JSON list of C-alpha atoms in Angstrom, two decimals:
[
{"chain": "L", "resi": 33, "resn": "UNK", "atom": "CA", "xyz": [-7.05, 15.34, 4.05]},
{"chain": "L", "resi": 34, "resn": "UNK", "atom": "CA", "xyz": [-4.96, 17.35, 1.64]},
{"chain": "L", "resi": 35, "resn": "UNK", "atom": "CA", "xyz": [-4.18, 17.31, -2.03]},
{"chain": "L", "resi": 36, "resn": "UNK", "atom": "CA", "xyz": [-1.14, 15.45, -3.27]},
{"chain": "L", "resi": 37, "resn": "UNK", "atom": "CA", "xyz": [1.68, 17.26, -1.49]},
{"chain": "L", "resi": 38, "resn": "UNK", "atom": "CA", "xyz": [4.82, 18.38, -3.29]},
{"chain": "L", "resi": 39, "resn": "UNK", "atom": "CA", "xyz": [7.80, 17.88, -0.97]},
{"chain": "L", "resi": 40, "resn": "UNK", "atom": "CA", "xyz": [11.09, 19.67, -1.64]},
{"chain": "L", "resi": 41, "resn": "UNK", "atom": "CA", "xyz": [14.56, 18.32, -0.91]},
{"chain": "L", "resi": 42, "resn": "UNK", "atom": "CA", "xyz": [15.79, 21.44, 0.90]},
{"chain": "L", "resi": 43, "resn": "UNK", "atom": "CA", "xyz": [12.94, 21.25, 3.45]},
{"chain": "L", "resi": 44, "resn": "UNK", "atom": "CA", "xyz": [13.11, 25.04, 3.75]},
{"chain": "L", "resi": 45, "resn": "UNK", "atom": "CA", "xyz": [9.61, 25.15, 5.27]},
{"chain": "L", "resi": 46, "resn": "UNK", "atom": "CA", "xyz": [10.67, 23.02, 8.25]},
{"chain": "L", "resi": 47, "resn": "UNK", "atom": "CA", "xyz": [10.34, 25.25, 11.33]},
{"chain": "L", "resi": 48, "resn": "UNK", "atom": "CA", "xyz": [11.69, 22.65, 13.77]},
{"chain": "L", "resi": 49, "resn": "UNK", "atom": "CA", "xyz": [15.19, 23.11, 12.31]},
{"chain": "L", "resi": 50, "resn": "UNK", "atom": "CA", "xyz": [16.74, 26.33, 13.62]},
{"chain": "L", "resi": 51, "resn": "UNK", "atom": "CA", "xyz": [20.21, 26.02, 12.07]},
{"chain": "L", "resi": 52, "resn": "UNK", "atom": "CA", "xyz": [21.12, 23.98, 9.00]},
{"chain": "L", "resi": 53, "resn": "UNK", "atom": "CA", "xyz": [23.51, 23.43, 6.15]},
{"chain": "L", "resi": 54, "resn": "UNK", "atom": "CA", "xyz": [22.23, 22.11, 2.83]},
{"chain": "L", "resi": 55, "resn": "UNK", "atom": "CA", "xyz": [23.75, 20.85, -0.39]},
{"chain": "L", "resi": 56, "resn": "UNK", "atom": "CA", "xyz": [22.54, 18.87, -3.39]},
{"chain": "L", "resi": 57, "resn": "UNK", "atom": "CA", "xyz": [24.02, 17.27, -6.46]},
{"chain": "L", "resi": 58, "resn": "UNK", "atom": "CA", "xyz": [23.01, 15.33, -9.56]},
{"chain": "L", "resi": 59, "resn": "UNK", "atom": "CA", "xyz": [24.49, 11.84, -9.87]},
{"chain": "L", "resi": 60, "resn": "UNK", "atom": "CA", "xyz": [24.49, 9.90, -13.12]},
{"chain": "L", "resi": 61, "resn": "UNK", "atom": "CA", "xyz": [26.10, 6.50, -12.67]},
{"chain": "L", "resi": 62, "resn": "UNK", "atom": "CA", "xyz": [25.22, 2.92, -13.47]},
{"chain": "L", "resi": 63, "resn": "UNK", "atom": "CA", "xyz": [23.83, 2.45, -9.94]},
{"chain": "L", "resi": 64, "resn": "UNK", "atom": "CA", "xyz": [21.90, 5.71, -9.55]},
{"chain": "L", "resi": 65, "resn": "UNK", "atom": "CA", "xyz": [20.60, 8.52, -11.73]},
{"chain": "L", "resi": 66, "resn": "UNK", "atom": "CA", "xyz": [18.96, 11.46, -10.03]},
{"chain": "L", "resi": 67, "resn": "UNK", "atom": "CA", "xyz": [19.28, 14.18, -7.45]},
{"chain": "L", "resi": 68, "resn": "UNK", "atom": "CA", "xyz": [20.66, 13.69, -3.96]},
{"chain": "L", "resi": 69, "resn": "UNK", "atom": "CA", "xyz": [20.16, 16.25, -1.22]},
{"chain": "L", "resi": 70, "resn": "UNK", "atom": "CA", "xyz": [21.82, 16.47, 2.17]},
{"chain": "L", "resi": 71, "resn": "UNK", "atom": "CA", "xyz": [20.40, 18.42, 5.07]},
{"chain": "L", "resi": 72, "resn": "UNK", "atom": "CA", "xyz": [22.76, 18.77, 8.01]},
{"chain": "L", "resi": 73, "resn": "UNK", "atom": "CA", "xyz": [20.60, 19.58, 11.00]},
{"chain": "L", "resi": 74, "resn": "UNK", "atom": "CA", "xyz": [22.79, 21.63, 13.31]},
{"chain": "L", "resi": 75, "resn": "UNK", "atom": "CA", "xyz": [20.21, 22.91, 15.80]},
{"chain": "L", "resi": 76, "resn": "UNK", "atom": "CA", "xyz": [16.57, 21.95, 16.37]},
{"chain": "L", "resi": 77, "resn": "UNK", "atom": "CA", "xyz": [13.81, 23.53, 18.42]},
{"chain": "L", "resi": 78, "resn": "UNK", "atom": "CA", "xyz": [13.17, 20.08, 19.90]},
{"chain": "L", "resi": 79, "resn": "UNK", "atom": "CA", "xyz": [14.01, 16.49, 18.93]},
{"chain": "L", "resi": 80, "resn": "UNK", "atom": "CA", "xyz": [11.45, 14.46, 16.98]},
{"chain": "L", "resi": 81, "resn": "UNK", "atom": "CA", "xyz": [10.61, 10.92, 18.01]},
{"chain": "L", "resi": 82, "resn": "UNK", "atom": "CA", "xyz": [8.39, 8.46, 16.15]},
{"chain": "L", "resi": 83, "resn": "UNK", "atom": "CA", "xyz": [6.87, 5.30, 17.58]},
{"chain": "L", "resi": 84, "resn": "UNK", "atom": "CA", "xyz": [6.63, 2.00, 15.72]},
{"chain": "L", "resi": 85, "resn": "UNK", "atom": "CA", "xyz": [4.74, -0.48, 17.88]},
{"chain": "L", "resi": 86, "resn": "UNK", "atom": "CA", "xyz": [6.87, -0.54, 21.05]},
{"chain": "L", "resi": 87, "resn": "UNK", "atom": "CA", "xyz": [9.95, 1.03, 19.45]},
{"chain": "L", "resi": 88, "resn": "UNK", "atom": "CA", "xyz": [10.59, 4.74, 19.82]},
{"chain": "L", "resi": 89, "resn": "UNK", "atom": "CA", "xyz": [13.07, 6.17, 17.31]},
{"chain": "L", "resi": 90, "resn": "UNK", "atom": "CA", "xyz": [14.59, 9.64, 17.35]},
{"chain": "L", "resi": 91, "resn": "UNK", "atom": "CA", "xyz": [14.67, 10.84, 13.73]},
{"chain": "L", "resi": 92, "resn": "UNK", "atom": "CA", "xyz": [15.61, 14.52, 14.24]},
{"chain": "L", "resi": 93, "resn": "UNK", "atom": "CA", "xyz": [17.99, 16.11, 16.72]},
{"chain": "L", "resi": 94, "resn": "UNK", "atom": "CA", "xyz": [21.07, 18.32, 16.78]},
{"chain": "L", "resi": 95, "resn": "UNK", "atom": "CA", "xyz": [23.76, 16.85, 14.56]},
{"chain": "L", "resi": 96, "resn": "UNK", "atom": "CA", "xyz": [21.44, 14.60, 12.52]},
{"chain": "L", "resi": 97, "resn": "UNK", "atom": "CA", "xyz": [21.77, 14.31, 8.73]},
{"chain": "L", "resi": 98, "resn": "UNK", "atom": "CA", "xyz": [18.96, 13.61, 6.30]},
{"chain": "L", "resi": 99, "resn": "UNK", "atom": "CA", "xyz": [20.11, 12.34, 2.92]},
{"chain": "L", "resi": 100, "resn": "UNK", "atom": "CA", "xyz": [17.38, 12.18, 0.29]},
{"chain": "L", "resi": 101, "resn": "UNK", "atom": "CA", "xyz": [17.51, 10.47, -3.10]},
{"chain": "L", "resi": 102, "resn": "UNK", "atom": "CA", "xyz": [15.22, 11.58, -5.92]},
{"chain": "L", "resi": 103, "resn": "UNK", "atom": "CA", "xyz": [15.69, 8.96, -8.64]},
{"chain": "L", "resi": 104, "resn": "UNK", "atom": "CA", "xyz": [14.83, 10.07, -12.17]},
{"chain": "L", "resi": 105, "resn": "UNK", "atom": "CA", "xyz": [11.88, 8.20, -13.72]},
{"chain": "L", "resi": 106, "resn": "UNK", "atom": "CA", "xyz": [11.04, 6.32, -10.52]},
{"chain": "L", "resi": 107, "resn": "UNK", "atom": "CA", "xyz": [7.98, 6.53, -8.27]},
{"chain": "L", "resi": 108, "resn": "UNK", "atom": "CA", "xyz": [9.72, 6.87, -4.93]},
{"chain": "L", "resi": 109, "resn": "UNK", "atom": "CA", "xyz": [12.15, 8.95, -2.94]},
{"chain": "L", "resi": 110, "resn": "UNK", "atom": "CA", "xyz": [14.43, 7.55, -0.25]},
{"chain": "L", "resi": 111, "resn": "UNK", "atom": "CA", "xyz": [15.44, 9.50, 2.86]},
{"chain": "L", "resi": 112, "resn": "UNK", "atom": "CA", "xyz": [18.22, 8.06, 4.98]},
{"chain": "L", "resi": 113, "resn": "UNK", "atom": "CA", "xyz": [18.33, 9.48, 8.50]},
{"chain": "L", "resi": 114, "resn": "UNK", "atom": "CA", "xyz": [21.68, 9.47, 10.28]},
{"chain": "L", "resi": 115, "resn": "UNK", "atom": "CA", "xyz": [22.11, 10.31, 13.97]},
{"chain": "L", "resi": 116, "resn": "UNK", "atom": "CA", "xyz": [24.82, 12.62, 15.31]},
{"chain": "L", "resi": 117, "resn": "UNK", "atom": "CA", "xyz": [27.25, 9.66, 15.48]},
{"chain": "L", "resi": 118, "resn": "UNK", "atom": "CA", "xyz": [26.72, 8.86, 11.78]},
{"chain": "L", "resi": 119, "resn": "UNK", "atom": "CA", "xyz": [24.64, 5.73, 12.41]},
{"chain": "L", "resi": 120, "resn": "UNK", "atom": "CA", "xyz": [21.54, 5.14, 10.29]},
{"chain": "L", "resi": 121, "resn": "UNK", "atom": "CA", "xyz": [18.40, 5.34, 12.44]},
{"chain": "L", "resi": 122, "resn": "UNK", "atom": "CA", "xyz": [16.02, 4.55, 9.57]},
{"chain": "L", "resi": 123, "resn": "UNK", "atom": "CA", "xyz": [15.38, 4.67, 5.86]},
{"chain": "L", "resi": 124, "resn": "UNK", "atom": "CA", "xyz": [12.10, 6.29, 4.82]},
{"chain": "L", "resi": 125, "resn": "UNK", "atom": "CA", "xyz": [10.62, 5.62, 1.38]},
{"chain": "L", "resi": 126, "resn": "UNK", "atom": "CA", "xyz": [8.01, 8.07, 0.15]},
{"chain": "L", "resi": 127, "resn": "UNK", "atom": "CA", "xyz": [5.96, 6.52, -2.63]},
{"chain": "L", "resi": 128, "resn": "UNK", "atom": "CA", "xyz": [5.50, 9.27, -5.19]},
{"chain": "L", "resi": 129, "resn": "UNK", "atom": "CA", "xyz": [3.66, 10.04, -8.36]},
{"chain": "L", "resi": 130, "resn": "UNK", "atom": "CA", "xyz": [6.81, 11.58, -9.80]},
{"chain": "L", "resi": 131, "resn": "UNK", "atom": "CA", "xyz": [10.05, 13.34, -8.93]},
{"chain": "L", "resi": 132, "resn": "UNK", "atom": "CA", "xyz": [11.32, 16.50, -10.58]},
{"chain": "L", "resi": 133, "resn": "UNK", "atom": "CA", "xyz": [13.17, 19.78, -10.10]},
{"chain": "L", "resi": 134, "resn": "UNK", "atom": "CA", "xyz": [11.84, 23.31, -9.68]},
{"chain": "L", "resi": 135, "resn": "UNK", "atom": "CA", "xyz": [13.93, 26.46, -9.11]},
{"chain": "L", "resi": 136, "resn": "UNK", "atom": "CA", "xyz": [16.90, 24.09, -8.95]},
{"chain": "L", "resi": 137, "resn": "UNK", "atom": "CA", "xyz": [15.43, 22.22, -5.95]},
{"chain": "L", "resi": 138, "resn": "UNK", "atom": "CA", "xyz": [14.45, 18.53, -6.31]},
{"chain": "L", "resi": 139, "resn": "UNK", "atom": "CA", "xyz": [10.88, 17.59, -5.37]},
{"chain": "L", "resi": 140, "resn": "UNK", "atom": "CA", "xyz": [8.51, 14.67, -5.34]},
{"chain": "L", "resi": 141, "resn": "UNK", "atom": "CA", "xyz": [4.71, 14.46, -5.41]},
{"chain": "L", "resi": 142, "resn": "UNK", "atom": "CA", "xyz": [3.83, 12.35, -2.38]},
{"chain": "L", "resi": 143, "resn": "UNK", "atom": "CA", "xyz": [1.34, 9.52, -2.92]},
{"chain": "L", "resi": 144, "resn": "UNK", "atom": "CA", "xyz": [0.65, 9.11, 0.83]},
{"chain": "L", "resi": 145, "resn": "UNK", "atom": "CA", "xyz": [1.96, 5.55, 1.18]},
{"chain": "L", "resi": 146, "resn": "UNK", "atom": "CA", "xyz": [5.36, 5.13, 2.87]},
{"chain": "L", "resi": 147, "resn": "UNK", "atom": "CA", "xyz": [7.77, 2.38, 3.85]},
{"chain": "L", "resi": 148, "resn": "UNK", "atom": "CA", "xyz": [10.04, 2.61, 6.86]},
{"chain": "L", "resi": 149, "resn": "UNK", "atom": "CA", "xyz": [13.05, 0.32, 7.05]},
{"chain": "L", "resi": 150, "resn": "UNK", "atom": "CA", "xyz": [14.77, 0.04, 10.42]},
{"chain": "L", "resi": 151, "resn": "UNK", "atom": "CA", "xyz": [18.43, -1.01, 10.74]},
{"chain": "L", "resi": 152, "resn": "UNK", "atom": "CA", "xyz": [17.15, -4.36, 12.11]},
{"chain": "L", "resi": 153, "resn": "UNK", "atom": "CA", "xyz": [15.67, -5.03, 8.64]},
{"chain": "L", "resi": 154, "resn": "UNK", "atom": "CA", "xyz": [12.11, -4.61, 9.85]},
{"chain": "L", "resi": 155, "resn": "UNK", "atom": "CA", "xyz": [9.84, -2.98, 7.23]},
{"chain": "L", "resi": 156, "resn": "UNK", "atom": "CA", "xyz": [6.80, -0.96, 8.26]},
{"chain": "L", "resi": 157, "resn": "UNK", "atom": "CA", "xyz": [4.15, 0.10, 5.77]},
{"chain": "L", "resi": 158, "resn": "UNK", "atom": "CA", "xyz": [2.79, 3.50, 6.81]},
{"chain": "L", "resi": 159, "resn": "UNK", "atom": "CA", "xyz": [-0.21, 5.61, 5.92]},
{"chain": "L", "resi": 160, "resn": "UNK", "atom": "CA", "xyz": [-2.21, 3.02, 3.98]},
{"chain": "L", "resi": 161, "resn": "UNK", "atom": "CA", "xyz": [-5.24, 4.59, 5.68]},
{"chain": "L", "resi": 162, "resn": "UNK", "atom": "CA", "xyz": [-4.29, 8.02, 4.24]},
{"chain": "L", "resi": 163, "resn": "UNK", "atom": "CA", "xyz": [-4.01, 6.46, 0.78]},
{"chain": "L", "resi": 164, "resn": "UNK", "atom": "CA", "xyz": [-7.46, 4.86, 1.15]},
{"chain": "L", "resi": 165, "resn": "UNK", "atom": "CA", "xyz": [-8.91, 8.16, 2.37]},
{"chain": "L", "resi": 166, "resn": "UNK", "atom": "CA", "xyz": [-7.33, 10.08, -0.53]},
{"chain": "L", "resi": 167, "resn": "UNK", "atom": "CA", "xyz": [-9.01, 7.66, -2.94]},
{"chain": "L", "resi": 168, "resn": "UNK", "atom": "CA", "xyz": [-12.40, 7.84, -1.23]},
{"chain": "L", "resi": 169, "resn": "UNK", "atom": "CA", "xyz": [-12.30, 11.67, -1.19]},
{"chain": "L", "resi": 170, "resn": "UNK", "atom": "CA", "xyz": [-11.28, 11.91, -4.85]},
{"chain": "L", "resi": 171, "resn": "UNK", "atom": "CA", "xyz": [-7.86, 13.44, -4.13]},
{"chain": "L", "resi": 172, "resn": "UNK", "atom": "CA", "xyz": [-6.34, 10.61, -6.16]},
{"chain": "L", "resi": 173, "resn": "UNK", "atom": "CA", "xyz": [-7.94, 8.30, -8.67]},
{"chain": "L", "resi": 174, "resn": "UNK", "atom": "CA", "xyz": [-7.89, 4.50, -8.84]},
{"chain": "L", "resi": 175, "resn": "UNK", "atom": "CA", "xyz": [-4.92, 4.57, -11.25]},
{"chain": "L", "resi": 176, "resn": "UNK", "atom": "CA", "xyz": [-2.81, 6.61, -8.80]},
{"chain": "L", "resi": 177, "resn": "UNK", "atom": "CA", "xyz": [-3.97, 4.37, -5.94]},
{"chain": "L", "resi": 178, "resn": "UNK", "atom": "CA", "xyz": [-2.83, 1.28, -7.85]},
{"chain": "L", "resi": 179, "resn": "UNK", "atom": "CA", "xyz": [0.49, 2.96, -8.77]},
{"chain": "L", "resi": 180, "resn": "UNK", "atom": "CA", "xyz": [1.17, 3.56, -5.07]},
{"chain": "L", "resi": 181, "resn": "UNK", "atom": "CA", "xyz": [0.50, -0.03, -4.06]},
{"chain": "L", "resi": 182, "resn": "UNK", "atom": "CA", "xyz": [2.38, -1.49, -7.04]},
{"chain": "L", "resi": 183, "resn": "UNK", "atom": "CA", "xyz": [5.47, 0.60, -6.20]},
{"chain": "L", "resi": 184, "resn": "UNK", "atom": "CA", "xyz": [5.27, -0.19, -2.48]},
{"chain": "L", "resi": 185, "resn": "UNK", "atom": "CA", "xyz": [4.93, -3.92, -3.15]},
{"chain": "L", "resi": 186, "resn": "UNK", "atom": "CA", "xyz": [7.84, -3.95, -5.63]},
{"chain": "L", "resi": 187, "resn": "UNK", "atom": "CA", "xyz": [10.09, -2.06, -3.20]},
{"chain": "L", "resi": 188, "resn": "UNK", "atom": "CA", "xyz": [9.06, -4.24, -0.29]},
{"chain": "L", "resi": 189, "resn": "UNK", "atom": "CA", "xyz": [10.08, -7.31, -2.29]},
{"chain": "L", "resi": 190, "resn": "UNK", "atom": "CA", "xyz": [13.45, -5.72, -3.20]},
{"chain": "L", "resi": 191, "resn": "UNK", "atom": "CA", "xyz": [14.04, -4.75, 0.45]},
{"chain": "L", "resi": 192, "resn": "UNK", "atom": "CA", "xyz": [13.20, -8.23, 1.75]},
{"chain": "L", "resi": 193, "resn": "UNK", "atom": "CA", "xyz": [15.62, -9.76, -0.80]},
{"chain": "L", "resi": 194, "resn": "UNK", "atom": "CA", "xyz": [18.32, -7.19, 0.10]},
{"chain": "L", "resi": 195, "resn": "UNK", "atom": "CA", "xyz": [18.16, -5.93, -3.49]},
{"chain": "L", "resi": 196, "resn": "UNK", "atom": "CA", "xyz": [17.07, -2.30, -2.92]},
{"chain": "L", "resi": 197, "resn": "UNK", "atom": "CA", "xyz": [20.48, -0.99, -3.99]},
{"chain": "L", "resi": 198, "resn": "UNK", "atom": "CA", "xyz": [19.68, 2.64, -3.24]},
{"chain": "L", "resi": 199, "resn": "UNK", "atom": "CA", "xyz": [19.84, 1.86, 0.49]},
{"chain": "L", "resi": 200, "resn": "UNK", "atom": "CA", "xyz": [23.38, 0.54, -0.01]},
{"chain": "L", "resi": 201, "resn": "UNK", "atom": "CA", "xyz": [24.48, 3.86, -1.56]},
{"chain": "L", "resi": 202, "resn": "UNK", "atom": "CA", "xyz": [23.35, 6.00, 1.38]},
{"chain": "L", "resi": 203, "resn": "UNK", "atom": "CA", "xyz": [26.62, 6.12, 3.33]},
{"chain": "L", "resi": 204, "resn": "UNK", "atom": "CA", "xyz": [28.77, 6.64, 0.23]},
{"chain": "L", "resi": 205, "resn": "UNK", "atom": "CA", "xyz": [26.56, 9.44, -1.05]},
{"chain": "L", "resi": 206, "resn": "UNK", "atom": "CA", "xyz": [26.43, 11.04, 2.41]},
{"chain": "L", "resi": 207, "resn": "UNK", "atom": "CA", "xyz": [30.24, 11.13, 2.60]},
{"chain": "L", "resi": 208, "resn": "UNK", "atom": "CA", "xyz": [30.47, 12.57, -0.92]},
{"chain": "L", "resi": 209, "resn": "UNK", "atom": "CA", "xyz": [28.01, 15.37, -0.12]},
{"chain": "L", "resi": 210, "resn": "UNK", "atom": "CA", "xyz": [29.55, 16.12, 3.30]},
{"chain": "L", "resi": 211, "resn": "UNK", "atom": "CA", "xyz": [32.90, 16.63, 1.52]},
{"chain": "L", "resi": 212, "resn": "UNK", "atom": "CA", "xyz": [31.27, 18.99, -0.99]},
{"chain": "L", "resi": 213, "resn": "UNK", "atom": "CA", "xyz": [29.45, 20.81, 1.80]},
{"chain": "L", "resi": 214, "resn": "UNK", "atom": "CA", "xyz": [32.63, 21.27, 3.84]},
{"chain": "L", "resi": 215, "resn": "UNK", "atom": "CA", "xyz": [34.50, 22.59, 0.79]},
{"chain": "L", "resi": 216, "resn": "UNK", "atom": "CA", "xyz": [31.63, 24.91, -0.10]},
{"chain": "L", "resi": 217, "resn": "UNK", "atom": "CA", "xyz": [31.69, 26.52, 3.34]},
{"chain": "L", "resi": 218, "resn": "UNK", "atom": "CA", "xyz": [35.52, 26.64, 3.53]},
{"chain": "L", "resi": 219, "resn": "UNK", "atom": "CA", "xyz": [35.68, 28.34, 0.12]},
{"chain": "L", "resi": 220, "resn": "UNK", "atom": "CA", "xyz": [33.26, 31.05, 1.26]},
{"chain": "L", "resi": 221, "resn": "UNK", "atom": "CA", "xyz": [35.23, 31.98, 4.40]}
]
């Protein structure tokens, strides 16, 4: 078991990804305020599959895009994973202690507990055992433990009522960042 892990939006430590393009922006609108990062995964060492009960889902392969939202003053981060055809394969919510920015790269402090939302609408709560273990080992305290569950429960309710608006912004924000990314690379050539 580790300490609370700080995860960065550029995922520069990710060795599976051999070739990438990355861009980020700050958005301040009525619907969303925070950082959005886009990682275009051009070439991977090998695809990554995850299993949920009997379902196996490919979440990383050549041509995939990971769009991550880091909302200001919220206790979660949302990663939308698009396949090479632009279809959403899953949304992944990291429950976090806080989000911030360091060396101009957005980050979040991961509170172990996660929610996975599949395009079917199915919601899977992940890593509750890791959260329990972090509490029992003193990595987090009872306050942080309760924060994680409170956030997860609130988001789960929003998701089940189709009111987690951040999910609805994923495709729009992806298109906006792809346009910026394409212009950034055209301008440099």
